[in-house]
């Protein structure tokens, strides 16, 4: 039974993949999209780190002022 499912899945995925025709100049476009995505991830990571640092500073400051 599992073999039939695997075969059907393989056929279903192979059909669209066989029809794909990449453009001859597609590689630079792909690379620029990847670089843009990395940049967005880096900005999100930096924003999260900054938010965490500010939060820790506020909590530490409040704890010191409380005593």
mmCIF file of C-alpha atoms in Angstrom:
data_model
loop_
_atom_site.group_PDB
_atom_site.id
_atom_site.type_symbol
_atom_site.label_atom_id
_atom_site.label_comp_id
_atom_site.label_asym_id
_atom_site.label_seq_id
_atom_site.Cartn_x
_atom_site.Cartn_y
_atom_site.Cartn_z
ATOM 1 C CA UNK A 1 0.000 0.000 0.000
ATOM 2 C CA UNK A 2 2.759 2.436 0.901
ATOM 3 C CA UNK A 3 4.495 1.794 -2.415
ATOM 4 C CA UNK A 4 1.373 2.860 -4.314
ATOM 5 C CA UNK A 5 1.114 6.092 -2.368
ATOM 6 C CA UNK A 6 4.779 6.864 -2.980
ATOM 7 C CA UNK A 7 4.434 6.132 -6.698
ATOM 8 C CA UNK A 8 1.367 8.348 -7.048
ATOM 9 C CA UNK A 9 3.047 11.155 -5.137
ATOM 10 C CA UNK A 10 6.180 10.855 -7.253
ATOM 11 C CA UNK A 11 4.114 11.014 -10.446
ATOM 12 C CA UNK A 12 2.125 14.004 -9.178
ATOM 13 C CA UNK A 13 5.300 15.937 -8.390
ATOM 14 C CA UNK A 14 7.204 14.886 -11.501
ATOM 15 C CA UNK A 15 4.584 16.160 -13.940
ATOM 16 C CA UNK A 16 4.781 19.873 -13.005
ATOM 17 C CA UNK A 17 8.543 19.669 -12.500
ATOM 18 C CA UNK A 18 8.972 18.309 -16.007
ATOM 19 C CA UNK A 19 7.069 21.243 -17.498
ATOM 20 C CA UNK A 20 9.124 23.918 -15.715
ATOM 21 C CA UNK A 21 11.285 25.948 -18.094
ATOM 22 C CA UNK A 22 13.739 28.199 -16.247
ATOM 23 C CA UNK A 23 14.790 31.380 -17.975
ATOM 24 C CA UNK A 24 18.420 31.488 -19.105
ATOM 25 C CA UNK A 25 19.072 34.552 -16.952
ATOM 26 C CA UNK A 26 17.156 33.323 -13.886
ATOM 27 C CA UNK A 27 20.152 32.712 -11.611
ATOM 28 C CA UNK A 28 20.914 36.391 -10.867
ATOM 29 C CA UNK A 29 17.240 36.982 -10.080
ATOM 30 C CA UNK A 30 17.168 34.009 -7.718
ATOM 31 C CA UNK A 31 20.342 35.176 -5.981
ATOM 32 C CA UNK A 32 19.024 38.707 -5.516
ATOM 33 C CA UNK A 33 15.801 37.364 -3.985
ATOM 34 C CA UNK A 34 17.799 35.195 -1.584
ATOM 35 C CA UNK A 35 19.962 38.170 -0.580
ATOM 36 C CA UNK A 36 16.860 40.312 0.000
ATOM 37 C CA UNK A 37 15.333 37.604 2.171
ATOM 38 C CA UNK A 38 18.526 37.342 4.219
ATOM 39 C CA UNK A 39 18.478 41.091 4.746
ATOM 40 C CA UNK A 40 14.907 41.003 6.040
ATOM 41 C CA UNK A 41 15.727 38.164 8.412
ATOM 42 C CA UNK A 42 18.745 40.034 9.715
ATOM 43 C CA UNK A 43 16.667 43.163 10.375
ATOM 44 C CA UNK A 44 14.015 41.138 12.199
ATOM 45 C CA UNK A 45 16.677 39.444 14.315
ATOM 46 C CA UNK A 46 18.299 42.785 15.191
ATOM 47 C CA UNK A 47 14.929 44.321 16.056
ATOM 48 C CA UNK A 48 14.137 41.367 18.316
ATOM 49 C CA UNK A 49 17.524 41.609 20.031
ATOM 50 C CA UNK A 50 17.066 45.351 20.571
ATOM 51 C CA UNK A 51 13.595 44.804 22.014
ATOM 52 C CA UNK A 52 14.938 42.153 24.369
ATOM 53 C CA UNK A 53 17.806 44.414 25.485
ATOM 54 C CA UNK A 54 15.440 47.302 26.207
ATOM 55 C CA UNK A 55 13.057 45.017 28.095
ATOM 56 C CA UNK A 56 15.857 43.602 30.235
ATOM 57 C CA UNK A 57 17.129 47.109 30.949
ATOM 58 C CA UNK A 58 13.685 48.280 32.036
ATOM 59 C CA UNK A 59 13.159 45.291 34.307
ATOM 60 C CA UNK A 60 16.638 45.617 35.811
ATOM 61 C CA UNK A 61 16.152 49.352 36.334
ATOM 62 C CA UNK A 62 12.795 48.818 37.988
ATOM 63 C CA UNK A 63 14.249 46.145 40.254
ATOM 64 C CA UNK A 64 17.121 48.425 41.313
ATOM 65 C CA UNK A 65 14.830 51.377 41.997
ATOM 66 C CA UNK A 66 12.466 49.227 44.024
ATOM 67 C CA UNK A 67 15.077 48.307 46.625
#
